[in-house]
Coordinates of C-alpha atoms in Angstrom, one line a residue:
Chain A
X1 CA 108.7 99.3 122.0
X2 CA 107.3 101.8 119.3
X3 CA 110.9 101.9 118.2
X4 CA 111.2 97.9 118.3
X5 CA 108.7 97.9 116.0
X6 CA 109.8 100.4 113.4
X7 CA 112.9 98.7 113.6
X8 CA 111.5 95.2 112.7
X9 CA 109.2 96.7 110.0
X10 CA 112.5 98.4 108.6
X11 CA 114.3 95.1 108.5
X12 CA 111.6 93.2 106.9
X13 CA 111.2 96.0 104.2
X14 CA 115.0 95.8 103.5
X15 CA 115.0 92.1 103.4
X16 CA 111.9 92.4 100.9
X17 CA 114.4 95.0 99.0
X18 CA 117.2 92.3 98.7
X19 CA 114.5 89.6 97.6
X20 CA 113.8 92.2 94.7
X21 CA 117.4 93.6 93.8
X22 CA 118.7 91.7 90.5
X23 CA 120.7 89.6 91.9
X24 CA 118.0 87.6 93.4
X25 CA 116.0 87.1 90.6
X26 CA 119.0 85.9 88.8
X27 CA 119.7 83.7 91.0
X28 CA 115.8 82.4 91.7
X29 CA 116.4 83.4 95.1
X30 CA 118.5 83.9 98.1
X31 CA 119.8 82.4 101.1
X32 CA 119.6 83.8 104.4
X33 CA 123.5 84.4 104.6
X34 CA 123.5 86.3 101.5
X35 CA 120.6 88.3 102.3
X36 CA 121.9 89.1 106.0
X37 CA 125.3 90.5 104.2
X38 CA 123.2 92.8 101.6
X39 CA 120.9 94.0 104.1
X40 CA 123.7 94.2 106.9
X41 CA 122.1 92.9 109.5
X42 CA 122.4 89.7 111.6
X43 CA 121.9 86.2 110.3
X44 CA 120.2 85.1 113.2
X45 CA 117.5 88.2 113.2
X46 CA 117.3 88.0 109.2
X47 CA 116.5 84.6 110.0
X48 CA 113.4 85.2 112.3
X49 CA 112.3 87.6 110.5
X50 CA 112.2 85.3 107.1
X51 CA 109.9 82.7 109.3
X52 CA 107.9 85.4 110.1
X53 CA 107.7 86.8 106.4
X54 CA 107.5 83.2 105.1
X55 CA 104.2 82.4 107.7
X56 CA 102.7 85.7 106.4
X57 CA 102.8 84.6 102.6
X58 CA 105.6 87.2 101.9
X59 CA 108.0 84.9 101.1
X60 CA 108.4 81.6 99.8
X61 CA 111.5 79.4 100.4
X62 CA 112.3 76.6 97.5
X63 CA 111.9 73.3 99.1
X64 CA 115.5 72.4 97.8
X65 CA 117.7 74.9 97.4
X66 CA 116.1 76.4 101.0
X67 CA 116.3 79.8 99.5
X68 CA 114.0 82.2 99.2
X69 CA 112.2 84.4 97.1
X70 CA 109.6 87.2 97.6
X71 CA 106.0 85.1 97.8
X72 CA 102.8 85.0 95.8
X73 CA 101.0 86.8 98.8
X74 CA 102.6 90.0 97.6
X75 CA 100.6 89.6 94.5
X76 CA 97.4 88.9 96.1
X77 CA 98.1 92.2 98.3
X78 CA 99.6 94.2 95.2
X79 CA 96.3 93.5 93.5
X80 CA 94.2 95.6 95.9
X81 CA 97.2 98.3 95.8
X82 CA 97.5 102.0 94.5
X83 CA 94.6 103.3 92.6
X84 CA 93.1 99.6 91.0
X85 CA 90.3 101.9 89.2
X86 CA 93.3 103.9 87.6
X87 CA 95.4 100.6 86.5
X88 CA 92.2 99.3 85.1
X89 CA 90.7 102.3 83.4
X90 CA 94.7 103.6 81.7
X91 CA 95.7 99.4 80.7
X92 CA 93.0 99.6 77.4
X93 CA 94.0 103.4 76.4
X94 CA 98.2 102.5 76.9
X95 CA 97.5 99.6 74.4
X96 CA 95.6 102.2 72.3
X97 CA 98.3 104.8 72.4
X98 CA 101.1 101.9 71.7
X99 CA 99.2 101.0 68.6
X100 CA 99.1 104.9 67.8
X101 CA 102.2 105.6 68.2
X102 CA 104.1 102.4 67.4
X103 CA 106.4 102.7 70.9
X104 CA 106.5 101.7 74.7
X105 CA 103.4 103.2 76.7
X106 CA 103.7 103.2 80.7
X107 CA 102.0 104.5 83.6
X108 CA 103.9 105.8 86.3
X109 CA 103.9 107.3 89.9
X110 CA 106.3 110.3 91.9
X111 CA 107.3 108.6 95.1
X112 CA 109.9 111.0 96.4
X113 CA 112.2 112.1 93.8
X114 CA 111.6 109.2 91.4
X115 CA 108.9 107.9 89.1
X116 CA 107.8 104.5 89.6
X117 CA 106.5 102.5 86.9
X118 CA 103.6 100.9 87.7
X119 CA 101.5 99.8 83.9
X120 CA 103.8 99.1 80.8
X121 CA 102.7 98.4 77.6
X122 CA 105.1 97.1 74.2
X123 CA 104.7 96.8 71.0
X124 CA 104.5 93.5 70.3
X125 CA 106.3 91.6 73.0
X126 CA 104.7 91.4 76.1
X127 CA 108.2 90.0 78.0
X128 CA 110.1 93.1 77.3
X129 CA 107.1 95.1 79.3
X130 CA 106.7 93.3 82.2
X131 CA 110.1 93.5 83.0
X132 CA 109.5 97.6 83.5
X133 CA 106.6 97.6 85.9
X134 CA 108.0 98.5 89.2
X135 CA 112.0 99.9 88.4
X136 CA 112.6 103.2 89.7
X137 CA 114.2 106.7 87.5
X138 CA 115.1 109.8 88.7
X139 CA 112.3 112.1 88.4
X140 CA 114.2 115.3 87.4
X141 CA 115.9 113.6 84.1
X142 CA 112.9 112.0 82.7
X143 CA 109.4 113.0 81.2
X144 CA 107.3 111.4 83.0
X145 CA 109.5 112.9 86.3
X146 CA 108.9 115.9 84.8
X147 CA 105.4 115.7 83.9
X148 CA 104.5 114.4 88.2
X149 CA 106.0 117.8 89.1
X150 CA 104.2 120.1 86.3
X151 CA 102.2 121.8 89.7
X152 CA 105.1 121.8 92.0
X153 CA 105.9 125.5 92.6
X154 CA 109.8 126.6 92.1
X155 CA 110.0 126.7 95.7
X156 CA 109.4 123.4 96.1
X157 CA 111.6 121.7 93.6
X158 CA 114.4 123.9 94.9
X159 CA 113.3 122.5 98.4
X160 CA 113.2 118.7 96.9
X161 CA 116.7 119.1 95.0
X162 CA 118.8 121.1 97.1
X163 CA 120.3 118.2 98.4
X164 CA 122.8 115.8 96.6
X165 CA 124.1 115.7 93.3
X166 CA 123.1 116.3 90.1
X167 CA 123.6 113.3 87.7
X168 CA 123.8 113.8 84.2
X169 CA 122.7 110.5 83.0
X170 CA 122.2 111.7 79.7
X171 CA 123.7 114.4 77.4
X172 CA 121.0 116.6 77.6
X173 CA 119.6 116.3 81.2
X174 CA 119.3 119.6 83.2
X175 CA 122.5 121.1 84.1
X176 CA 121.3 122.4 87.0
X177 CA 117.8 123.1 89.4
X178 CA 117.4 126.6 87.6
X179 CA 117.5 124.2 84.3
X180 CA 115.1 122.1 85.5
X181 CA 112.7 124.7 87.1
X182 CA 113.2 126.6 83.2
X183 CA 112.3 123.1 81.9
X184 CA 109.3 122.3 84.3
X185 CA 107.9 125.7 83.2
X186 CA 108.3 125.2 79.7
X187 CA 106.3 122.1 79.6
X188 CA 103.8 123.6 82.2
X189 CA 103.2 126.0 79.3
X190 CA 102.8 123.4 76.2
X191 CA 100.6 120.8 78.8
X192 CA 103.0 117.7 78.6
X193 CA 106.6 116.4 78.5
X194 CA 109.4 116.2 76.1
X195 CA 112.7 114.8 77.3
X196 CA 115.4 114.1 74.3
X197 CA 118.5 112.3 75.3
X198 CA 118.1 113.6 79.0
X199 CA 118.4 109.7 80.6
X200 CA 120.4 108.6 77.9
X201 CA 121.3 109.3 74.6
X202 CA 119.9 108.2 71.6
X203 CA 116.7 108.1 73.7
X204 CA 113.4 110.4 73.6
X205 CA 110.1 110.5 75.7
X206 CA 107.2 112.5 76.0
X207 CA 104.7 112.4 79.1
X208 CA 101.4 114.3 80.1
X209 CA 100.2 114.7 84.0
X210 CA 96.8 112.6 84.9
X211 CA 94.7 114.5 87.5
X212 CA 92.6 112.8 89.4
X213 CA 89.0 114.2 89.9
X214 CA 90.1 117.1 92.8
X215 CA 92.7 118.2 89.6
X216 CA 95.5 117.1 91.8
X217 CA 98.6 115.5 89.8
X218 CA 98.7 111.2 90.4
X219 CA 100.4 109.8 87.8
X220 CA 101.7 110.1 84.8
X221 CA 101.2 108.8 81.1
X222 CA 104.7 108.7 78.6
X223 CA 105.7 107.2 75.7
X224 CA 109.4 106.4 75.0
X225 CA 111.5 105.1 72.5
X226 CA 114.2 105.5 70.5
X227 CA 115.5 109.2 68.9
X228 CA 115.2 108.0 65.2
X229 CA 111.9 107.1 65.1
X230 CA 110.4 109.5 67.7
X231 CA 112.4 112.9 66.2
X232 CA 110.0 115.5 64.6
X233 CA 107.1 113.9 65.5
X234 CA 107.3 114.8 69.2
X235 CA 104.6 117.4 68.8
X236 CA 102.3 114.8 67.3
X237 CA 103.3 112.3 70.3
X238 CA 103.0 115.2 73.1
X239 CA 99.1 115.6 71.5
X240 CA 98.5 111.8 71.7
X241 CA 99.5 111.5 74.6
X242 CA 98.1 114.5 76.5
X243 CA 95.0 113.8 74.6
X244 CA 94.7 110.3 76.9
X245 CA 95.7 111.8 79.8
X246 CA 92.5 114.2 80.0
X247 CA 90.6 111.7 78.9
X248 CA 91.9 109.5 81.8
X249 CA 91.7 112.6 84.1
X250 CA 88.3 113.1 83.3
X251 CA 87.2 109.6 84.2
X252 CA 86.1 109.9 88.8
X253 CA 88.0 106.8 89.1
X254 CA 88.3 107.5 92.9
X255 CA 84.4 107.4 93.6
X256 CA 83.9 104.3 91.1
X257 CA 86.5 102.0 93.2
X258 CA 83.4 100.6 94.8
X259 CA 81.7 98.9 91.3
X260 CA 85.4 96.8 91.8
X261 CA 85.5 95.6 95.1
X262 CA 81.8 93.5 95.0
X263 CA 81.4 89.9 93.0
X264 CA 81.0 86.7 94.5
X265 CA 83.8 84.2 94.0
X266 CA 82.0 82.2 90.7
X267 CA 84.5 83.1 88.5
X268 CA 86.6 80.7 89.7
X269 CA 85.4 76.7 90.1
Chain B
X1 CA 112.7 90.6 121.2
X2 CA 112.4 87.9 118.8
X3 CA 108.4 87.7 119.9
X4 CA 108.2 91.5 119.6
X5 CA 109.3 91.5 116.3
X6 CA 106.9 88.9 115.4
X7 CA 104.5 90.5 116.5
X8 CA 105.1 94.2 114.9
X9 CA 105.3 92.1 111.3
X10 CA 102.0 90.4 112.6
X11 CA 100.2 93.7 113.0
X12 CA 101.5 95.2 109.7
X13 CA 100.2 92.5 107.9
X14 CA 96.7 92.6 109.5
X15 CA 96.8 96.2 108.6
X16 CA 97.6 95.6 104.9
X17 CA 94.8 92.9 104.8
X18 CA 92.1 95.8 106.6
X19 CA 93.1 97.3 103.6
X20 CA 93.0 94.9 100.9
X21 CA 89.4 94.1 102.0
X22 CA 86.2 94.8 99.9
X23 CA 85.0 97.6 102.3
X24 CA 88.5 99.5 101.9
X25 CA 88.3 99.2 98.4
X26 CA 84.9 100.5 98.7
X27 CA 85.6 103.4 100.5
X28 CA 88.4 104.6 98.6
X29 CA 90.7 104.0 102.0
X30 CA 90.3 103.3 105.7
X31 CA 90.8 105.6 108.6
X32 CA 93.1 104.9 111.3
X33 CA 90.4 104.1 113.9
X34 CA 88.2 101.9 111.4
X35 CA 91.5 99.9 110.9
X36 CA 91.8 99.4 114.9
X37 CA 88.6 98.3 114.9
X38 CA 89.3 95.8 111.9
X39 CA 92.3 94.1 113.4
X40 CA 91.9 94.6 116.7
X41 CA 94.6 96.2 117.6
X42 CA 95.1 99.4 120.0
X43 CA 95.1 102.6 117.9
X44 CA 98.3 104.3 119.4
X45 CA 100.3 101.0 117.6
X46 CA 98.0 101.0 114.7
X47 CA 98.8 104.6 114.3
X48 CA 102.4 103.9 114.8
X49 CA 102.6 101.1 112.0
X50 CA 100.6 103.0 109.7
X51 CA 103.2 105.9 109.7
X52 CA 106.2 103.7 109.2
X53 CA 104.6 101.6 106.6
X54 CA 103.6 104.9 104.8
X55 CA 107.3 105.8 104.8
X56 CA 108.1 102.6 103.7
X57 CA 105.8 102.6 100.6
X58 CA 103.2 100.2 101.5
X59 CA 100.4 102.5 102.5
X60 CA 99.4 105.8 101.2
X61 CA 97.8 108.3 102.7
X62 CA 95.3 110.6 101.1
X63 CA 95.9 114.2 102.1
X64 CA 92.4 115.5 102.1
X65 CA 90.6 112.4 103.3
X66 CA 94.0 111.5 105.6
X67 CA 92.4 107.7 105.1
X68 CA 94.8 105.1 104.3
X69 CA 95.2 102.6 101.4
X70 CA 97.6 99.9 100.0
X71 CA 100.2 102.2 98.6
X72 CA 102.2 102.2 94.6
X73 CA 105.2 100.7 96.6
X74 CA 103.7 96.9 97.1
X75 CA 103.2 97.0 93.2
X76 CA 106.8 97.7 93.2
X77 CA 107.7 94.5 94.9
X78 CA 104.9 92.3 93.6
X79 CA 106.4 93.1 90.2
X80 CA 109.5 90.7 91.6
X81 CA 107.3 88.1 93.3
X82 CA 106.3 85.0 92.8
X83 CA 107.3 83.5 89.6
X84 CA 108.3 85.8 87.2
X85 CA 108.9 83.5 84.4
X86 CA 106.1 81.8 84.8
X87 CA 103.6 85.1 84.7
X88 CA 105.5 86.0 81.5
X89 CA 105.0 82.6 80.1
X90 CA 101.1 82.0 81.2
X91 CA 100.2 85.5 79.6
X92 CA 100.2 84.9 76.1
X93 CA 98.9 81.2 76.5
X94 CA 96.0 82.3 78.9
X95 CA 94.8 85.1 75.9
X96 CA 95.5 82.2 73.5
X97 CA 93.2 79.4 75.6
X98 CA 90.8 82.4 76.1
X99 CA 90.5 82.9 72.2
X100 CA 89.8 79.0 72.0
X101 CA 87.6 78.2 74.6
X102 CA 85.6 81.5 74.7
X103 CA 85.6 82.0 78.5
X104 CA 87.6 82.7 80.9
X105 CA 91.4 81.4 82.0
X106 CA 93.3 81.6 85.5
X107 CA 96.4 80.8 86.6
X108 CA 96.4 79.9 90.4
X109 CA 98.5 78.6 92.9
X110 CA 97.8 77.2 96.2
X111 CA 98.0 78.6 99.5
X112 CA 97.8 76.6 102.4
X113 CA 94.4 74.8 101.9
X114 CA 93.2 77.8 99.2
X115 CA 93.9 79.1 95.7
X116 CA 95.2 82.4 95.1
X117 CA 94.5 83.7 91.5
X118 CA 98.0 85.4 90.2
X119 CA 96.6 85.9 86.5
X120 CA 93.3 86.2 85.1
X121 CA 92.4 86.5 81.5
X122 CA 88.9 87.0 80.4
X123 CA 86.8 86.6 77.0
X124 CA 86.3 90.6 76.3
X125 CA 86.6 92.8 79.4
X126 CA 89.3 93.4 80.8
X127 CA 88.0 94.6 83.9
X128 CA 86.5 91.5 84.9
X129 CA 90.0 90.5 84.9
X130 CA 92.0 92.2 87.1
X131 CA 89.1 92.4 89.9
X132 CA 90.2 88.4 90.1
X133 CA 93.3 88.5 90.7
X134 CA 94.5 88.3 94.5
X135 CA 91.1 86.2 95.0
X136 CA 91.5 83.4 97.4
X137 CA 88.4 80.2 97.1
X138 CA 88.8 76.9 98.9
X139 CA 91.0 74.1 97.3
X140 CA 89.0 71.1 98.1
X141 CA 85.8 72.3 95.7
X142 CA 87.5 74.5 92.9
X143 CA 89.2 72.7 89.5
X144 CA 92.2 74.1 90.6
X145 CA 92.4 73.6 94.0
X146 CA 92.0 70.5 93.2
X147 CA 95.0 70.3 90.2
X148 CA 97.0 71.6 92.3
X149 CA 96.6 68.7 95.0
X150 CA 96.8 66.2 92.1
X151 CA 100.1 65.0 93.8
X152 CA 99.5 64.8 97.4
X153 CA 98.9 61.2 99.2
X154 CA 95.4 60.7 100.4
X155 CA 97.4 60.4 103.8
X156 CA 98.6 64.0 103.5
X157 CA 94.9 65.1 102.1
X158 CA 93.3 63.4 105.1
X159 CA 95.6 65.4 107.3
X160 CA 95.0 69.0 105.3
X161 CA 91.5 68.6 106.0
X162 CA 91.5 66.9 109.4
X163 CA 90.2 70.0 110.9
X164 CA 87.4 72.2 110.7
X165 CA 84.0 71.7 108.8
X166 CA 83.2 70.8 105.1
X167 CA 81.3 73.8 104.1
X168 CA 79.4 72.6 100.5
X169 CA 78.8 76.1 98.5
X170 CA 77.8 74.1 95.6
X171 CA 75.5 72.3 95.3
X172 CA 77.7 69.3 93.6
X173 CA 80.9 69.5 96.4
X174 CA 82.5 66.9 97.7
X175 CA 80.6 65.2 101.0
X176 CA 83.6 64.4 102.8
X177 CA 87.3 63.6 102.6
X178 CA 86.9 60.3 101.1
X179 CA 84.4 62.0 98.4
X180 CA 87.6 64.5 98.1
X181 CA 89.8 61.6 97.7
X182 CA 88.1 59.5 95.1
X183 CA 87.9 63.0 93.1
X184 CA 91.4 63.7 93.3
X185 CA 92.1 59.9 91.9
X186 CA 89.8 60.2 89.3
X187 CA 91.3 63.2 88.3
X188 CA 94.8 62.7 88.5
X189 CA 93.8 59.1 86.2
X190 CA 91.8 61.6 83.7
X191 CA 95.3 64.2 83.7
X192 CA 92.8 67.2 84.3
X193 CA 90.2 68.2 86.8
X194 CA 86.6 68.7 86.1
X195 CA 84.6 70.3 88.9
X196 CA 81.0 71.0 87.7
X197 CA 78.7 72.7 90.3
X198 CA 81.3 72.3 93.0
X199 CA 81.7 75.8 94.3
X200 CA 78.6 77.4 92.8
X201 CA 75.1 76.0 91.2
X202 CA 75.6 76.7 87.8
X203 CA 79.2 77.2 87.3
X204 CA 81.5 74.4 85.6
X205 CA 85.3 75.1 85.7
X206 CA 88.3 72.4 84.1
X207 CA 92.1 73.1 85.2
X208 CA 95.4 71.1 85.0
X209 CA 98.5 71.0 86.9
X210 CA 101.8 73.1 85.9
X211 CA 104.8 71.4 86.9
X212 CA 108.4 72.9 87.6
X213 CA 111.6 71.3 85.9
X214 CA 111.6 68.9 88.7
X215 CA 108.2 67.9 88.0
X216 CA 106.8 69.3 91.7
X217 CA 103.6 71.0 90.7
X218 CA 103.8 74.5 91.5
X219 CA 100.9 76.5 89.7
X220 CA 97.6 75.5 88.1
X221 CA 95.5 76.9 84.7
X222 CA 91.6 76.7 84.8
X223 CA 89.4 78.0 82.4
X224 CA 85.4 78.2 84.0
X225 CA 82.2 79.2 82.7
X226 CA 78.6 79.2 82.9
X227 CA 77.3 75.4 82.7
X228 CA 75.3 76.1 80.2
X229 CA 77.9 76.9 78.2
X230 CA 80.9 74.5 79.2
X231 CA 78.8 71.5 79.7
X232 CA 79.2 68.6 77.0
X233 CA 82.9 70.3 76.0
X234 CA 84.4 69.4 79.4
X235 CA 86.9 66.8 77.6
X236 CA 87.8 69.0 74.9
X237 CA 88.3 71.9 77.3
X238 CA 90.1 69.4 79.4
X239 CA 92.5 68.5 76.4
X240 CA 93.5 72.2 75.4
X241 CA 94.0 73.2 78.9
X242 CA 96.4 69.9 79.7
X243 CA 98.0 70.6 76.3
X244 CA 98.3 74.5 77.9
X245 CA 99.8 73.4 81.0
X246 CA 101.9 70.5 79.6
X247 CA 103.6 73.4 77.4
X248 CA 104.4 75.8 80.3
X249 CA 105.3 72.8 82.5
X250 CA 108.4 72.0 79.7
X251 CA 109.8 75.3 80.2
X252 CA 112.8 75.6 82.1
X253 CA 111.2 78.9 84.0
X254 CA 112.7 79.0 87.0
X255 CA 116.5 78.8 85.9
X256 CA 115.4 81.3 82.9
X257 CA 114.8 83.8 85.0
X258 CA 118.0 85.7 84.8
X259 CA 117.3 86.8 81.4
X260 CA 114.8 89.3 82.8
X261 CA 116.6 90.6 85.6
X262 CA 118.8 92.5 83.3
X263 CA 118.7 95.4 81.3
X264 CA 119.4 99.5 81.7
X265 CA 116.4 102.0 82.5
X266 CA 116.6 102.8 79.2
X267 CA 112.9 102.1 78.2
X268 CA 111.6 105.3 80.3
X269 CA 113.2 108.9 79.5

């Protein structure tokens, strides 16, 4: 039964997956055949488990083309999800550092061997940042990957790599895990992150490591954009943004959770 | 097996709600016994879920405290959910309707017989903000709730609210269903909703219906405010926020939204 369960919670995950994957939001959704071939499993469980889903607010289904899409509810949840006091306190100091620096800002997170993006900021256009929040990058090939592991001992990056490949998304991205150990200890030394063309060329980034109040890495501050305008001022950047990230560090964002969680529903009417 | 798997989604769910609640936010994170308690559910299975919801991303776990909270992974998929294109269009026009009515704008949708808040914009703080987000308030005394009702048959009304009691937080809420009904009328004749001291003494709030490209209302903007401040403006608030609404109801969102799906990992490095 413990297993039944897993199992269940497994499927629903993957069918939330498919409900995210590109394909569904190009389409504005999907229909339970689809999703039961991209998730391989059975139409008729992928079917219970969407009514389920559905009655919990996770999905909604389009009253006419009976497909469906992941549900508002996610947002209500997603709203009370990772570190709120983080997202709120970094969203003012990433529009700061944008206007600083004239490039994309984000905020991200190490979950396994990728970073997760989890605030974006833009110059200008707010459509080309929403887009970002939540997408997924290899962690070992990007700054802010690298900047998530600055405390990770060699040990343990040899540990979490010595499995699969190594990609070489980029032309500069680490040729190997002693590269990538050389590199996290290089930018252990200057206190944040550059990585030139190492996801792809023509692109640069630079990220600093936000503690939370125990000094224990929790996310991650970069700022990326493209080679032409970021070349030679990479040291200037690498200050900006390590700059943020202690102040952001400094802030006990942990304890001050509670300040957010009272209020009466007035705002509203 | 069906019912099992019902039931594990049913008990994951009450778990992620424990921990969307005020008191987990409070406390930085629940422990596994508090959230038994919570949801009423055996410890051993809570235990169980918890585990495979942390390795699915939707919990956390906090290694010194080993309490539990809503983990980076549900921002992940909330960043997919709902209606993209519709977030990406309310944005700008909330900041724009906050710069011209000086207090704050929402954009809601309605769940079951309540609103959920998706986006909140307000005049200053940002903090104020994103605590209102994910905020659910009763339909039947809230501007929006009631926008967002603007097309449903007294019949179907009648049958919404056929059960249960008729709580009045306000002091100005509606008596009874037929007191609901003549509102709704009145409002859908007037285009926009006025509630003035329906959910709370002292608190006036004006919304208007979005509606999709088949004209089926699907979201709702309000803007609320102290009385003292919004009383005597309601039809000029009125008129910018149907104006607001009218705009975001003439684009074509939902079939647009393949032009965000797109696009490399390029913007992180």
């Amino acid at each position: 039964m413990a297993t039944e369960s897993a199992t269940s919670l497994r499927r629903a995950h993957a069918i939330l997956l498919a409900l995210s994957s590109d394909e569904a939001a190009a389409k504005g959704g999907l229909g339970v055949i689809r999703i039961a071939v991209l998730t391989g499993r059975e139409k008729s469980q992928v079917s219970r488990t969407l009514r389920t889903l559905s009655e919990l607010g996770f999905v909604d289904r389009d009253p006419d083309t009976l497909s469906y899409r992941l549900g508002w509810g996610l947002i209500s949840l997603s709203a009370r999800a990772g570190e709120q006091r983080l997202l709120e306190a970094t969203s003012p100091l990433l529009v700061r550092l944008v206007n600083e620096v004239g490039e994309g800002a984000h905020l991200s997170v190490l979950k396994g061997k990728e970073v997760l993006t989890v605030l974006s900021e833009s110059p200008g256009q707010a459509l080309q940042a929403v887009n970002w929040v939540g997408r997924m990058v290899p962690a070992y090939c990007t700054s802010s990957g690298r900047a998530l592991l600055l405390d990770h001992e060699e040990s343990e990056l040899i540990r979490l790599w010595e499995e699969g490949s190594w990609p070489r998304p980029g032309p500069n991205a680490p040729a190997d895990v002693d590269d990538f150990c050389a590199r996290v200890a290089h930018a252990r030394a200057e206190g944040y992150v550059v990585a030139d063309e190492e996801l792809e060329a023509g692109l640069v980034a630079v990220a600093a490591p936000i503690r939370d109040e125990r000094g224990r890495i929790s996310a991650a501050l970069d700022v990326s954009g493209p080679k032409f305008r970021l070349e030679g001022r990479t040291h200037l950047v690498g200050a900006r943004i390590k700059a943020t990230s202690d102040e952001l560090s400094s802030i006990d964002w942990r304890s001050r959770a509670a300040s957010h969680a009272a209020g009466a529903p007035a705002h509203l009417g």
